[in-house]
Amino acid sequence: MTQRNMILNRVRPRWWKGVLPFALVAGFALPVVAQDIEPIVLIEVIGAQKQTPETVIFKSGVKVGDDLRSLDFSAVMEKLWARGSFDDIKLELVEAPGGKKLVIRIKERPLIKEIDYRGGTEVGLTNIKDKVKEKKLTINPETIYDPDSARKIKDLIVEQAGEKGFRNPVVDITLEPMAGGVARLVFDIKEGGKAKIYTVAFKGNKVFTSAQLRRAMKKTRQHWMFSWLTTHDLLVDKNLEEDLENLKKAYWKLGYKDVFIGKPIIEVEDRTTAKQKVKNEKRAKEAKSPKYDLRATLTFPILEGDQFFEGTFKTEGGKLFRDTFYQGKYAEVKRDNKSMLKKFFNIQPSLEAPKPGAKPVPFDLDAVNQTVDKIKEAYSNQAYILFRAEKKYEVREEVGTKIVDTTLKLDEGEAFTVRKIEFEGNLTTKDKVLRRSMLMREGDPFQTDRFKDSLLSISQLSFFDVKSSEPKVDLVQDKPQVDVVIRGEESGVNEVLFQGGYGSLFGFSLGVSFSTRNLGGGGETLSFSYNGGKFSKNISVGFTEPFVFDLPYSFSTSLSNGSADYDASRVGIANAYKQFTRSLGVSVGARLSNWFTNQPWAFFTTYSTGYSFRLIRIEGGRNFYFRDTPNQLTSTFSQSLAYSTVNHQFKPTSGTRVSFGLEYGGWQFGGDRPFLRATWDFAKFTNVADRHIFAFNTSYGYLQNMGREELPLYDLYRPGGENSIRGYRYGQVGSVLLDNNGYAVVVGGNKQFIANAEYQFKIADQFRLVFFYDAGNAWGSGTKIFSRNLITYKDIQTGNSYSYTNPTLVRSAGIEFRFFLPISPAPLRLIWAKKLNPYPFDTESKTDFQFSIGTTF
């Protein structure tokens, strides 16, 4: 019995059981006391445990002294049921001295102490819990049981099971008593079996062969040996609905606008072996999902109809844009449907009408539908959110050819403005912090693209998550205005961490840190940390004010003191030394939207300038190129310009990031080794079907020596490590020089190029599997970028001389696991990498395992 039926079967008898005794008593009593007042002299509550009797009486609305003739007991029942606290209610009238006693018998709903999910091993309990949280359906412990809330979670579980191919999932909701009106809410999940598609057939198709139609289906495929990679062989209703549309679109492109494709006839054959059925009984006892061999055959009935060809295309009622705009949108869609190459290079389509006698063009109904969508999007971006387009088709015949003339009747409506913007869920964050992050203000036109950009800007704050909740946009009655409510939840605001970490360069470290990205709800960032281990120690303090005095200008400052031991066991004896660093930095910045107020791109573009002061000392160098160095002062002035639409700092799924930086450390600022450094960075993130994330990053840097002495090695680019080229240790990629003994030493260079490509599979919101490919190198002064120079060196073990050609780019590939834990917004990373073209003198293993926290880019 389903939960809904259980509720109905309980509710209806209770109403009659409760009212019937009262009706019988009252029916006999009314003739006798028709002229007299019959008061309620006493009210008794039976069954109350979590609530006091006085509370139940107050909720009923009945008081001692009320006249029975004036009471509506149906309304009393409705009031009590509306509270949602009871599983059973009965009203009884009992004789009492001076009148009647009203007895209210109740059975309270239990208090939910725990929520338990059982079964569902194939769907994945972690996935179910993530979806429940995402859809805001979480039932909190210590709350009264609500059948409606439980039903919504049940429906969600059934939906998730259906999307994974389970044909007849069953979810039973039970309440397990614990003690004293407390219960455990249990969702018992029985997924059923997955049906795999072995045959897809069609009846009535003449224009396309069955093989061509199968290729037109994107989500539904016949089973083959590699189906486990895509799971497109599973029988999923949602996928079938999408592919029905894909089949229609294939016919529409050829002019068959009246094609009918019915829902497939599904035949499922159970080929589960007797041996597997015995195993299923054992799996069921162990609360595991049984496995079945269900094979499905799909047969699609098709009525193709006649072929139609394109006639005229025109619009009526459009005032906002010129006629060529509508024609251009139609031409673009036809171009995109016909040629992916022209779409990729954005080759402008011709707006000229077909010449007389030219070969007729098939009428594409899907192109018309897409054109309407594009026009509607353009109007929405101009604040005409109630735009409507009525499609009208007129069919005529010319020399045996059926021609379709298309007319779009446009109803533009009015331009809407924003009357009110409100925020929900910001328990800590001040309203002004969220409001100033929006491109849209109250009184502005409600433009869809600006509204989406505003939500992206709020997401980039990283402490108020709006992605999991849909914003609410309500039309104001009788006015061309909207009220906007943006819903979100606080995330990762204040952190006090006692933490440990491991990196391939400095090994294990322990530390304590405090950080807040939203100090006092005002959006300020404050951080303090101490981190120490065998090979590194560092203490730092940082503060950022994004809006100084509530003006659109930012201010940042940082102070740090630390030491790093590049130990021979980790970087090789040739690269070993100790470095002691003290630094101070300040910077100010502003968005370009301060000057380009009406340009959305300017809102995501930031200019900043700053000054840094740094003292560095080197001790214990074991190589000619890593010599002991007394305190060296680096005093620099920097500028940067950055554009970013990346939607999250540590969990990016979409967006683009482009930046350019210039750092000048000239003699004017008192530095010991003057230089000029320029860097260019580009990153792109693309999301496909929510779980598949493709990421690409490139970085180029150039360092110009502006003095007579050579620059110290710590100022050079030294690629390698989990933040640049995974699989190689820090500093083990770059120009190769010979020390005074003729041994090869990697010293980096004054030019650097890094490229990273990643495919991320989001198994759950807190866990990602990453496949990566890294490439890069650094080149010294006098060496061209991407050069392949000949190196002759001595082997450090045998003393023999060898020669090799330095690679253009040093490459690696591998796999990475990223875990997002509650203790830190940055992910925990387990990295396994393989060196694809290591240096011949590289004594390290060709594979490497690294443990780190953060991201590569």
XYZ file of N, CA, C and O in Angstrom, residues 72 90 186 208 280 297-298 385 406 471 511 592 744:
52
model
N -19.323 24.488 15.338
C -19.178 23.744 14.089
C -18.039 22.747 14.289
O -16.869 23.099 14.207
N -10.347 12.073 17.375
C -11.742 11.704 17.621
C -12.351 12.689 18.612
O -11.701 13.078 19.585
N 12.279 5.627 7.715
C 13.048 4.726 6.859
C 12.483 4.756 5.441
O 11.269 4.610 5.244
N 13.812 7.263 -44.581
C 15.058 6.887 -43.921
C 15.098 5.374 -43.739
O 14.059 4.730 -43.523
N 20.206 -13.680 -6.290
C 19.347 -12.526 -5.977
C 18.649 -12.700 -4.633
O 18.454 -11.727 -3.899
N 13.031 -4.933 -26.558
C 12.886 -4.666 -27.996
C 11.940 -3.489 -28.160
O 10.829 -3.499 -27.606
N 12.367 -2.464 -28.892
C 11.562 -1.274 -29.128
C 11.138 -1.238 -30.591
O 11.976 -1.422 -31.483
N 9.649 40.576 -21.532
C 9.603 39.194 -21.060
C 8.284 38.502 -21.373
O 8.179 37.281 -21.229
N 5.511 30.876 -44.278
C 5.501 31.022 -42.816
C 5.355 32.486 -42.437
O 6.060 33.349 -42.965
N 15.725 31.217 -8.622
C 15.204 32.526 -8.193
C 13.720 32.645 -8.523
O 13.207 31.968 -9.423
N 49.343 22.440 10.959
C 49.178 23.870 11.191
C 47.797 24.209 11.694
O 46.927 23.357 11.850
N 36.077 47.408 -13.943
C 35.978 48.371 -15.034
C 34.563 48.897 -15.221
O 34.345 49.882 -15.915
N 74.475 17.574 -15.258
C 73.304 18.323 -15.712
C 72.490 18.816 -14.516
O 72.246 18.067 -13.560
